[in-house]
C-alpha positions as a LaTeX table, in Angstrom:
\begin{tabular}{lrrr}
\hline
Residue & $x$ (\AA) & $y$ (\AA) & $z$ (\AA) \\
\hline
Unk1 & 6.88 & $-2.55$ & $-25.48$ \\
Unk2 & 5.43 & $-6.30$ & $-25.11$ \\
Unk3 & 3.75 & $-9.10$ & $-27.54$ \\
Unk4 & 0.73 & $-10.84$ & $-26.51$ \\
Unk5 & 2.42 & $-14.25$ & $-25.48$ \\
Unk6 & 4.57 & $-11.99$ & $-22.89$ \\
Unk7 & 1.55 & $-10.18$ & $-22.02$ \\
Unk8 & $-0.57$ & $-13.51$ & $-21.29$ \\
Unk9 & 2.77 & $-14.53$ & $-19.38$ \\
Unk10 & 2.60 & $-11.45$ & $-17.06$ \\
Unk11 & $-1.05$ & $-11.06$ & $-16.49$ \\
Unk12 & $-1.72$ & $-14.90$ & $-16.15$ \\
Unk13 & $-4.37$ & $-14.53$ & $-18.41$ \\
Unk14 & $-4.90$ & $-16.97$ & $-21.27$ \\
Unk15 & $-3.52$ & $-15.84$ & $-24.59$ \\
Unk16 & $-6.82$ & $-15.81$ & $-26.07$ \\
Unk17 & $-8.32$ & $-13.69$ & $-23.76$ \\
Unk18 & $-5.40$ & $-11.40$ & $-24.18$ \\
Unk19 & $-5.68$ & $-11.23$ & $-27.55$ \\
Unk20 & $-8.92$ & $-10.53$ & $-27.71$ \\
Unk21 & $-8.74$ & $-7.72$ & $-24.95$ \\
Unk22 & $-5.86$ & $-5.94$ & $-26.66$ \\
Unk23 & $-7.91$ & $-6.16$ & $-29.83$ \\
Unk24 & $-10.21$ & $-3.94$ & $-28.44$ \\
Unk25 & $-8.03$ & $-1.76$ & $-26.88$ \\
Unk26 & $-6.61$ & $-1.17$ & $-30.04$ \\
Unk27 & $-9.63$ & $-0.30$ & $-31.53$ \\
Unk28 & $-10.62$ & 1.76 & $-28.62$ \\
Unk29 & $-7.41$ & 3.84 & $-29.10$ \\
Unk30 & $-5.83$ & 3.35 & $-25.82$ \\
Unk31 & $-3.00$ & 0.41 & $-27.21$ \\
Unk32 & $-0.81$ & 0.75 & $-30.46$ \\
Unk33 & 0.85 & $-1.59$ & $-32.50$ \\
Unk34 & 4.48 & $-0.85$ & $-32.11$ \\
Unk35 & 6.43 & $-2.91$ & $-34.38$ \\
Unk36 & 7.73 & $-6.91$ & $-34.68$ \\
Unk37 & 9.47 & $-8.25$ & $-31.70$ \\
Unk38 & 13.34 & $-9.57$ & $-32.34$ \\
Unk39 & 13.43 & $-13.15$ & $-34.70$ \\
Unk40 & 13.22 & $-16.23$ & $-32.27$ \\
Unk41 & 13.22 & $-18.34$ & $-35.69$ \\
Unk42 & 9.89 & $-18.23$ & $-36.49$ \\
Unk43 & 7.25 & $-15.41$ & $-37.29$ \\
Unk44 & 8.26 & $-12.33$ & $-35.66$ \\
Unk45 & 5.41 & $-11.39$ & $-33.27$ \\
Unk46 & 3.62 & $-7.81$ & $-33.20$ \\
Unk47 & 4.50 & $-5.94$ & $-29.99$ \\
Unk48 & 2.27 & $-3.27$ & $-28.55$ \\
Unk49 & 2.41 & $-0.54$ & $-25.99$ \\
Unk50 & 0.35 & 1.56 & $-25.05$ \\
Unk51 & $-0.87$ & 5.15 & $-26.40$ \\
Unk52 & 0.17 & 8.26 & $-24.88$ \\
Unk53 & $-1.77$ & 10.20 & $-26.45$ \\
Unk54 & $-5.27$ & 8.80 & $-25.60$ \\
Unk55 & $-5.75$ & 11.10 & $-22.22$ \\
Unk56 & $-7.34$ & 9.25 & $-19.52$ \\
Unk57 & $-6.70$ & 9.56 & $-15.72$ \\
Unk58 & $-6.56$ & 7.92 & $-12.64$ \\
Unk59 & $-6.94$ & 9.55 & $-9.05$ \\
Unk60 & $-5.52$ & 7.87 & $-6.53$ \\
Unk61 & $-5.88$ & 8.13 & $-2.63$ \\
Unk62 & $-3.85$ & 6.49 & $-0.14$ \\
Unk63 & $-5.29$ & 7.02 & 3.66 \\
Unk64 & $-3.67$ & 6.36 & 6.94 \\
Unk65 & $-5.27$ & 6.71 & 10.34 \\
Unk66 & $-3.57$ & 10.17 & 10.20 \\
Unk67 & $-3.27$ & 11.88 & 7.04 \\
Unk68 & $-5.24$ & 11.51 & 3.31 \\
Unk69 & $-3.00$ & 11.68 & 0.06 \\
Unk70 & $-4.10$ & 12.20 & $-3.35$ \\
Unk71 & $-2.59$ & 12.39 & $-6.92$ \\
Unk72 & $-3.39$ & 12.07 & $-10.69$ \\
Unk73 & $-1.97$ & 10.08 & $-12.87$ \\
Unk74 & $-1.74$ & 9.28 & $-16.45$ \\
Unk75 & $-2.40$ & 5.68 & $-17.94$ \\
Unk76 & 1.72 & 5.47 & $-18.08$ \\
Unk77 & 1.78 & 6.23 & $-14.22$ \\
Unk78 & 3.32 & 9.55 & $-14.62$ \\
Unk79 & 2.17 & 12.13 & $-11.95$ \\
Unk80 & $-0.14$ & 14.67 & $-13.70$ \\
Unk81 & $-0.54$ & 16.97 & $-10.42$ \\
Unk82 & 1.63 & 17.48 & $-7.23$ \\
Unk83 & 0.18 & 15.22 & $-4.76$ \\
Unk84 & $-1.79$ & 17.19 & $-2.22$ \\
Unk85 & $-1.93$ & 16.37 & 1.65 \\
Unk86 & $-4.73$ & 16.21 & 4.21 \\
Unk87 & $-4.35$ & 15.67 & 7.88 \\
Unk88 & $-7.21$ & 13.71 & 8.34 \\
Unk89 & $-7.20$ & 11.63 & 11.91 \\
Unk90 & $-9.73$ & 7.99 & 10.90 \\
Unk91 & $-12.67$ & 8.03 & 12.82 \\
Unk92 & $-15.72$ & 5.71 & 13.43 \\
Unk93 & $-18.11$ & 9.31 & 12.32 \\
Unk94 & $-19.26$ & 9.42 & 9.02 \\
Unk95 & $-20.17$ & 12.85 & 9.16 \\
Unk96 & $-16.32$ & 13.76 & 8.29 \\
Unk97 & $-16.97$ & 12.41 & 4.92 \\
Unk98 & $-17.54$ & 15.68 & 4.25 \\
Unk99 & $-14.26$ & 16.78 & 4.31 \\
Unk100 & $-12.90$ & 14.38 & 3.03 \\
Unk101 & $-15.23$ & 14.87 & $-0.20$ \\
Unk102 & $-14.80$ & 18.13 & $-0.37$ \\
Unk103 & $-10.43$ & 17.91 & $-0.35$ \\
Unk104 & $-11.00$ & 15.34 & $-3.22$ \\
Unk105 & $-12.81$ & 17.48 & $-5.11$ \\
Unk106 & $-11.29$ & 20.39 & $-5.00$ \\
Unk107 & $-8.16$ & 18.66 & $-6.03$ \\
Unk108 & $-9.50$ & 17.29 & $-8.81$ \\
Unk109 & $-11.43$ & 20.59 & $-9.84$ \\
Unk110 & $-7.82$ & 22.13 & $-9.99$ \\
Unk111 & $-6.14$ & 19.86 & $-12.39$ \\
Unk112 & $-8.02$ & 21.01 & $-14.92$ \\
Unk113 & $-9.03$ & 17.36 & $-16.31$ \\
Unk114 & $-12.51$ & 17.17 & $-18.14$ \\
Unk115 & $-14.53$ & 14.86 & $-15.90$ \\
Unk116 & $-14.60$ & 12.76 & $-18.89$ \\
Unk117 & $-11.02$ & 11.60 & $-19.36$ \\
Unk118 & $-11.39$ & 10.19 & $-15.56$ \\
Unk119 & $-11.79$ & 6.69 & $-15.03$ \\
Unk120 & $-12.28$ & 6.35 & $-11.58$ \\
Unk121 & $-11.17$ & 7.15 & $-7.92$ \\
Unk122 & $-9.25$ & 4.27 & $-5.86$ \\
Unk123 & $-8.98$ & 4.54 & $-2.08$ \\
Unk124 & $-6.56$ & 2.41 & $-0.09$ \\
Unk125 & $-7.34$ & 3.08 & 3.48 \\
Unk126 & $-6.74$ & 0.99 & 6.79 \\
Unk127 & $-9.56$ & $-1.08$ & 8.53 \\
Unk128 & $-11.57$ & $-4.47$ & 7.56 \\
Unk129 & $-12.55$ & $-3.09$ & 3.91 \\
Unk130 & $-14.76$ & $-5.41$ & 1.92 \\
Unk131 & $-13.49$ & $-4.29$ & $-1.41$ \\
Unk132 & $-16.17$ & $-6.29$ & $-3.41$ \\
Unk133 & $-19.05$ & $-4.28$ & $-1.44$ \\
Unk134 & $-17.15$ & $-1.10$ & $-0.86$ \\
Unk135 & $-17.88$ & $-1.26$ & 2.90 \\
Unk136 & $-14.93$ & $-0.54$ & 5.87 \\
Unk137 & $-15.95$ & $-2.05$ & 9.15 \\
Unk138 & $-13.67$ & 0.07 & 11.31 \\
Unk139 & $-14.06$ & 3.39 & 9.81 \\
Unk140 & $-17.28$ & 5.37 & 8.02 \\
Unk141 & $-19.75$ & 2.91 & 9.17 \\
Unk142 & $-22.47$ & 4.91 & 7.20 \\
Unk143 & $-26.80$ & 4.52 & 8.80 \\
Unk144 & $-29.10$ & 2.07 & 6.58 \\
Unk145 & $-27.69$ & 0.02 & 3.77 \\
Unk146 & $-25.49$ & 3.13 & 2.06 \\
Unk147 & $-21.72$ & 1.60 & 1.71 \\
Unk148 & $-18.65$ & 3.96 & 1.28 \\
Unk149 & $-17.84$ & 3.12 & $-2.05$ \\
Unk150 & $-21.58$ & 4.09 & $-2.95$ \\
Unk151 & $-21.31$ & 7.26 & $-1.17$ \\
Unk152 & $-18.07$ & 8.83 & $-2.29$ \\
Unk153 & $-19.12$ & 7.43 & $-5.94$ \\
Unk154 & $-22.15$ & 9.81 & $-5.63$ \\
Unk155 & $-20.79$ & 12.47 & $-4.01$ \\
Unk156 & $-17.71$ & 12.73 & $-6.70$ \\
Unk157 & $-19.35$ & 11.71 & $-9.47$ \\
Unk158 & $-16.86$ & 9.33 & $-10.24$ \\
Unk159 & $-16.65$ & 5.34 & $-10.18$ \\
Unk160 & $-14.44$ & 4.87 & $-6.92$ \\
Unk161 & $-13.17$ & 1.62 & $-5.68$ \\
Unk162 & $-12.02$ & 1.03 & $-2.32$ \\
Unk163 & $-9.04$ & $-1.80$ & $-0.57$ \\
Unk164 & $-7.36$ & $-2.10$ & 2.51 \\
Unk165 & $-3.92$ & $-0.03$ & 2.60 \\
Unk166 & $-1.87$ & $-3.29$ & 2.71 \\
Unk167 & $-3.42$ & $-4.99$ & 0.01 \\
Unk168 & $-2.67$ & $-1.85$ & $-2.28$ \\
Unk169 & 0.73 & $-1.69$ & $-1.47$ \\
Unk170 & 1.44 & $-5.44$ & $-1.94$ \\
Unk171 & 0.14 & $-4.90$ & $-5.09$ \\
Unk172 & 2.27 & $-2.26$ & $-6.19$ \\
Unk173 & 5.07 & $-4.20$ & $-5.34$ \\
Unk174 & 3.63 & $-7.19$ & $-7.20$ \\
Unk175 & 3.67 & $-4.68$ & $-10.48$ \\
Unk176 & 6.41 & $-1.83$ & $-9.78$ \\
Unk177 & 8.35 & $-3.08$ & $-6.88$ \\
Unk178 & 10.67 & $-5.66$ & $-5.36$ \\
Unk179 & 7.81 & $-8.55$ & $-6.08$ \\
Unk180 & 7.18 & $-7.90$ & $-10.73$ \\
Unk181 & 7.38 & $-11.20$ & $-11.19$ \\
Unk182 & 7.72 & $-13.47$ & $-8.37$ \\
Unk183 & 4.75 & $-15.70$ & $-7.47$ \\
Unk184 & 4.83 & $-15.64$ & $-2.83$ \\
Unk185 & 5.51 & $-12.77$ & $-0.95$ \\
Unk186 & 5.18 & $-10.99$ & 2.05 \\
Unk187 & 4.80 & $-7.23$ & 1.79 \\
Unk188 & 4.92 & $-5.58$ & 5.67 \\
Unk189 & 3.29 & $-2.28$ & 5.77 \\
Unk190 & 5.21 & $-0.35$ & 8.55 \\
Unk191 & 3.27 & 2.86 & 9.78 \\
Unk192 & 1.09 & 3.41 & 12.50 \\
Unk193 & $-0.08$ & $-0.07$ & 12.65 \\
Unk194 & 1.67 & $-3.23$ & 11.43 \\
Unk195 & $-0.09$ & $-4.30$ & 8.48 \\
Unk196 & 0.46 & $-7.18$ & 5.84 \\
Unk197 & $-0.58$ & $-7.67$ & 2.19 \\
Unk198 & 0.04 & $-11.15$ & 0.90 \\
Unk199 & 1.11 & $-12.36$ & $-2.52$ \\
Unk200 & 0.36 & $-15.93$ & $-3.45$ \\
Unk201 & 0.90 & $-17.69$ & $-6.66$ \\
Unk202 & 1.10 & $-14.68$ & $-7.97$ \\
Unk203 & $-1.93$ & $-13.03$ & $-7.02$ \\
Unk204 & $-2.75$ & $-11.09$ & $-4.39$ \\
Unk205 & $-4.59$ & $-12.60$ & $-1.61$ \\
Unk206 & $-7.12$ & $-12.03$ & 0.79 \\
Unk207 & $-8.94$ & $-14.71$ & 2.52 \\
Unk208 & $-12.44$ & $-16.05$ & 2.56 \\
Unk209 & $-14.06$ & $-12.45$ & 3.62 \\
Unk210 & $-11.44$ & $-10.38$ & 2.35 \\
Unk211 & $-9.73$ & $-9.55$ & 5.77 \\
Unk212 & $-6.55$ & $-11.74$ & 5.44 \\
Unk213 & $-3.39$ & $-10.26$ & 6.95 \\
Unk214 & $-4.20$ & $-8.73$ & 10.07 \\
Unk215 & $-0.21$ & $-9.17$ & 10.90 \\
Unk216 & $-0.60$ & $-6.40$ & 13.74 \\
Unk217 & $-2.94$ & $-8.74$ & 16.04 \\
Unk218 & $-0.85$ & $-11.61$ & 16.29 \\
Unk219 & $-0.38$ & $-11.58$ & 20.35 \\
Unk220 & 3.64 & $-11.61$ & 20.17 \\
Unk221 & 3.75 & $-8.78$ & 22.79 \\
Unk222 & 4.58 & $-9.65$ & 26.50 \\
Unk223 & 3.35 & $-6.25$ & 27.58 \\
Unk224 & $-0.58$ & $-5.62$ & 28.95 \\
Unk225 & $-0.89$ & $-3.16$ & 26.85 \\
Unk226 & $-4.54$ & $-2.47$ & 25.24 \\
Unk227 & $-4.26$ & $-2.86$ & 21.40 \\
Unk228 & $-6.96$ & $-0.88$ & 19.55 \\
Unk229 & $-8.83$ & $-4.27$ & 18.73 \\
Unk230 & $-9.77$ & $-4.57$ & 22.12 \\
Unk231 & $-7.61$ & $-7.48$ & 22.70 \\
Unk232 & $-3.96$ & $-7.65$ & 25.02 \\
Unk233 & $-0.58$ & $-8.48$ & 23.79 \\
Unk234 & $-1.14$ & $-7.69$ & 20.24 \\
Unk235 & 2.43 & $-7.00$ & 18.10 \\
Unk236 & 0.98 & $-3.35$ & 17.32 \\
Unk237 & 0.95 & $-2.27$ & 21.11 \\
Unk238 & 5.35 & $-3.05$ & 20.31 \\
Unk239 & 5.83 & $-1.94$ & 16.72 \\
Unk240 & 3.52 & 1.15 & 15.81 \\
Unk241 & 5.23 & 4.10 & 14.82 \\
Unk242 & 2.92 & 5.86 & 17.60 \\
Unk243 & 3.92 & 3.89 & 20.17 \\
Unk244 & 7.73 & 3.99 & 19.28 \\
Unk245 & 7.07 & 8.18 & 19.12 \\
Unk246 & 5.79 & 7.73 & 22.80 \\
Unk247 & 8.82 & 5.51 & 24.37 \\
Unk248 & 11.18 & 8.17 & 22.60 \\
Unk249 & 9.25 & 11.13 & 24.74 \\
Unk250 & 8.88 & 8.71 & 28.01 \\
Unk251 & 13.09 & 8.39 & 27.48 \\
Unk252 & 13.85 & 12.40 & 26.44 \\
Unk253 & 11.42 & 12.88 & 29.38 \\
Unk254 & 13.63 & 10.10 & 31.43 \\
Unk255 & 17.11 & 12.32 & 30.71 \\
Unk256 & 17.83 & 10.74 & 27.31 \\
Unk257 & 19.55 & 13.08 & 25.03 \\
Unk258 & 18.53 & 12.73 & 21.22 \\
Unk259 & 18.38 & 15.23 & 18.24 \\
Unk260 & 14.21 & 14.17 & 18.64 \\
Unk261 & 13.93 & 16.80 & 21.12 \\
Unk262 & 14.46 & 19.40 & 18.66 \\
Unk263 & 12.60 & 17.90 & 16.00 \\
Unk264 & 9.52 & 16.69 & 17.64 \\
Unk265 & 9.27 & 20.74 & 17.98 \\
Unk266 & 8.91 & 21.05 & 14.13 \\
Unk267 & 5.17 & 20.64 & 13.58 \\
Unk268 & 5.22 & 20.72 & 9.96 \\
Unk269 & 5.86 & 16.96 & 9.63 \\
Unk270 & 4.29 & 14.15 & 11.55 \\
Unk271 & 6.15 & 13.03 & 14.93 \\
Unk272 & 6.36 & 9.65 & 13.36 \\
Unk273 & 8.49 & 10.84 & 10.18 \\
Unk274 & 10.58 & 12.64 & 12.33 \\
Unk275 & 11.20 & 9.91 & 14.56 \\
Unk276 & 12.00 & 7.26 & 11.05 \\
Unk277 & 14.54 & 10.20 & 9.67 \\
Unk278 & 16.08 & 10.51 & 13.03 \\
Unk279 & 16.67 & 6.61 & 12.86 \\
Unk280 & 17.77 & 6.69 & 9.01 \\
Unk281 & 20.73 & 9.48 & 10.23 \\
Unk282 & 21.77 & 7.53 & 12.98 \\
Unk283 & 20.34 & 9.03 & 16.51 \\
Unk284 & 21.09 & 6.44 & 18.86 \\
Unk285 & 17.77 & 6.94 & 20.77 \\
Unk286 & 15.47 & 6.29 & 17.50 \\
Unk287 & 17.99 & 3.53 & 16.68 \\
Unk288 & 17.30 & 2.05 & 19.42 \\
Unk289 & 13.85 & 1.71 & 19.71 \\
Unk290 & 13.23 & 1.05 & 16.08 \\
Unk291 & 15.84 & $-1.67$ & 16.26 \\
Unk292 & 13.67 & $-3.49$ & 19.40 \\
Unk293 & 10.44 & $-3.11$ & 17.29 \\
Unk294 & 11.84 & $-4.67$ & 14.12 \\
Unk295 & 13.22 & $-7.43$ & 16.05 \\
Unk296 & 9.55 & $-8.12$ & 17.36 \\
Unk297 & 8.36 & $-7.64$ & 13.53 \\
Unk298 & 11.01 & $-10.64$ & 12.54 \\
Unk299 & 9.81 & $-12.78$ & 15.10 \\
Unk300 & 6.33 & $-12.74$ & 14.03 \\
Unk301 & 7.79 & $-12.62$ & 10.22 \\
Unk302 & 9.63 & $-16.02$ & 11.50 \\
Unk303 & 6.28 & $-17.57$ & 12.18 \\
Unk304 & 4.53 & $-16.56$ & 8.31 \\
Unk305 & 8.08 & $-18.20$ & 7.01 \\
Unk306 & 7.11 & $-21.56$ & 8.49 \\
Unk307 & 3.56 & $-21.30$ & 7.28 \\
Unk308 & 3.79 & $-19.38$ & 3.83 \\
Unk309 & 7.66 & $-20.15$ & 2.66 \\
Unk310 & 7.54 & $-17.47$ & 1.05 \\
Unk311 & 10.40 & $-16.08$ & $-1.91$ \\
Unk312 & 10.45 & $-12.83$ & $-0.80$ \\
Unk313 & 9.53 & $-10.39$ & 2.40 \\
Unk314 & 9.16 & $-6.62$ & 1.22 \\
Unk315 & 9.32 & $-4.58$ & 4.44 \\
Unk316 & 7.37 & $-1.17$ & 3.26 \\
Unk317 & 5.04 & 1.15 & 3.89 \\
Unk318 & 6.18 & 4.70 & 5.83 \\
Unk319 & 8.46 & 2.65 & 7.72 \\
Unk320 & 10.43 & 1.93 & 4.71 \\
Unk321 & 12.06 & 5.49 & 5.10 \\
Unk322 & 14.49 & 3.75 & 7.81 \\
Unk323 & 15.67 & 1.84 & 5.13 \\
Unk324 & 18.63 & $-0.57$ & 6.21 \\
Unk325 & 18.12 & $-0.25$ & 9.94 \\
Unk326 & 14.99 & $-2.84$ & 9.87 \\
Unk327 & 17.04 & $-5.11$ & 8.07 \\
Unk328 & 19.27 & $-6.26$ & 10.56 \\
Unk329 & 16.88 & $-6.73$ & 13.76 \\
Unk330 & 14.57 & $-8.43$ & 11.37 \\
Unk331 & 17.10 & $-11.10$ & 10.25 \\
Unk332 & 18.01 & $-11.71$ & 13.37 \\
Unk333 & 14.65 & $-12.61$ & 14.30 \\
Unk334 & 14.50 & $-14.61$ & 11.81 \\
Unk335 & 17.42 & $-16.25$ & 12.29 \\
Unk336 & 16.64 & $-16.94$ & 15.69 \\
Unk337 & 13.14 & $-18.17$ & 15.54 \\
Unk338 & 13.00 & $-20.01$ & 12.06 \\
Unk339 & 14.27 & $-23.16$ & 11.44 \\
Unk340 & 17.27 & $-22.47$ & 9.00 \\
Unk341 & 15.99 & $-24.58$ & 5.95 \\
Unk342 & 13.24 & $-22.36$ & 5.51 \\
Unk343 & 14.81 & $-18.96$ & 6.38 \\
Unk344 & 17.83 & $-19.65$ & 4.05 \\
Unk345 & 15.23 & $-19.70$ & 1.55 \\
Unk346 & 13.77 & $-16.65$ & 1.83 \\
Unk347 & 15.10 & $-12.90$ & 0.93 \\
Unk348 & 14.59 & $-10.01$ & 2.77 \\
Unk349 & 14.01 & $-6.62$ & 1.22 \\
Unk350 & 13.59 & $-2.94$ & 1.88 \\
Unk351 & 10.81 & $-1.36$ & $-0.33$ \\
Unk352 & 12.28 & 1.09 & $-3.13$ \\
Unk353 & 8.53 & 2.47 & $-3.61$ \\
Unk354 & 8.48 & 3.86 & 0.00 \\
Unk355 & 5.61 & 6.08 & 0.63 \\
Unk356 & 4.30 & 6.11 & $-2.90$ \\
Unk357 & 3.85 & 1.94 & $-2.98$ \\
Unk358 & 0.03 & 3.42 & $-1.77$ \\
Unk359 & $-0.90$ & 5.74 & $-4.29$ \\
Unk360 & 0.48 & 3.29 & $-6.56$ \\
Unk361 & $-2.16$ & 0.42 & $-5.31$ \\
Unk362 & $-4.72$ & 2.62 & $-5.47$ \\
Unk363 & $-4.26$ & 3.46 & $-9.26$ \\
Unk364 & $-3.27$ & 0.36 & $-10.30$ \\
Unk365 & $-7.18$ & $-1.16$ & $-8.47$ \\
Unk366 & $-8.60$ & 1.59 & $-11.01$ \\
Unk367 & $-6.85$ & $-0.18$ & $-13.85$ \\
Unk368 & $-7.74$ & $-3.22$ & $-13.17$ \\
Unk369 & $-11.51$ & $-2.82$ & $-12.27$ \\
Unk370 & $-12.78$ & $-0.10$ & $-14.46$ \\
Unk371 & $-14.02$ & $-0.29$ & $-17.62$ \\
Unk372 & $-12.57$ & 1.78 & $-20.60$ \\
Unk373 & $-14.74$ & 4.11 & $-22.59$ \\
\hline
\end{tabular}
C-alpha cells in the first residue's frame, strides 16, 4: 500500500501526474483505495494498491543465445503458469522465428487465459536492440521494412515489446532487486556473453542510440582469440560461459580430474549450467577457471568505477548461480586496479533474482509501455 506522495517519489514522476494516473486506474478498476496512512501530524493520506481481482496478465519471454524461456505473470507479479523452456540457438535466419512463434502460441493457448486479458508480450534478447523501433540488428534480420516487433505482434496477436537482455536484467534489479531505491548502479549480466545494464540517476541508461552497455567488447583479453563481433582481445573471449566450458573440457582431456567429466554427460542441462553448479559445489577445476574469468570481469569493472562512480555493482544473470565464488576475484581485481577512494565507495553484491531477473524485466517492460484497457 502506498500513498500518492510515496508513488511520486518511487516513480520519479510529478505528484500531479501520479494523482491523475492513479485516478484513471481507480476508475478503470486496476487500483483500489486501501484506507489511510498513519498520521504524520496533518491530514492522513489515502493509500492505494493494485486490485487483485482485476484479471490482467503479461507474457514474459527471456532469450539468450541458446534457450528461450516463457512465463505468464499477473499484475502482482505472481506466476500464473509454470515456465517452459525452448532450446533455440539464436541465428540471423529469420525463418527460425516460426519456431519461436509456435512455441509462444502453444504456451499462451495452454494457459487458458482469454486474449483480451493479456496486456502484451515482453521479450528480452541479446544483441544490438533498438527498443523504440523494435529492431534487433544482431539477430532475426527481416527483409524489407518489417521490424521484429511488428512481425511478432502480427503473428502472436498481441502488442509485443522487445529490449536488450542486460537492460531488462538491470530493470528488474532496479524495481525488485538490489538496486531498488538506488540512483547509480551497474548490473553485470554474466552468461554466454558478459553484458552490462546501467542505472543512472534512478533510470535505465541506454545511450544515444540505445546500445550502451557492451561491456563484453572492452579489449581486456591478452589472447589473440577472435570474438563473435569480429574483433580480437574482447573481454568476452575469456569470460563467456561457452569459453569456460571449453576450457574445462580441454583441461580434463589433458588429465585434470573433475566432477564435470560426469556432469557433462547429463544432457538434460546445458554444460554451462553444470559448470556453474560444479563451481558452487566447490569443484577445484570449475572454481579455478571461473575465478580467473571473474578477475578479468573485475578488472573491467575497475575501469567503469573510475568513469561511473557507482554506488553498487550487482553480479547478475545466469552466472550469479555461482554465488559468492565470484565475489573474491572480482573484489581482488577492483582492489588492485581501482583508486581506493573510489573502490571503497562501491559495494559489490550478488543478485538474489538469479535466472528470474530477465523474465521480471520483460514483464516490467510491458507494464511500463502498454495501454491499460
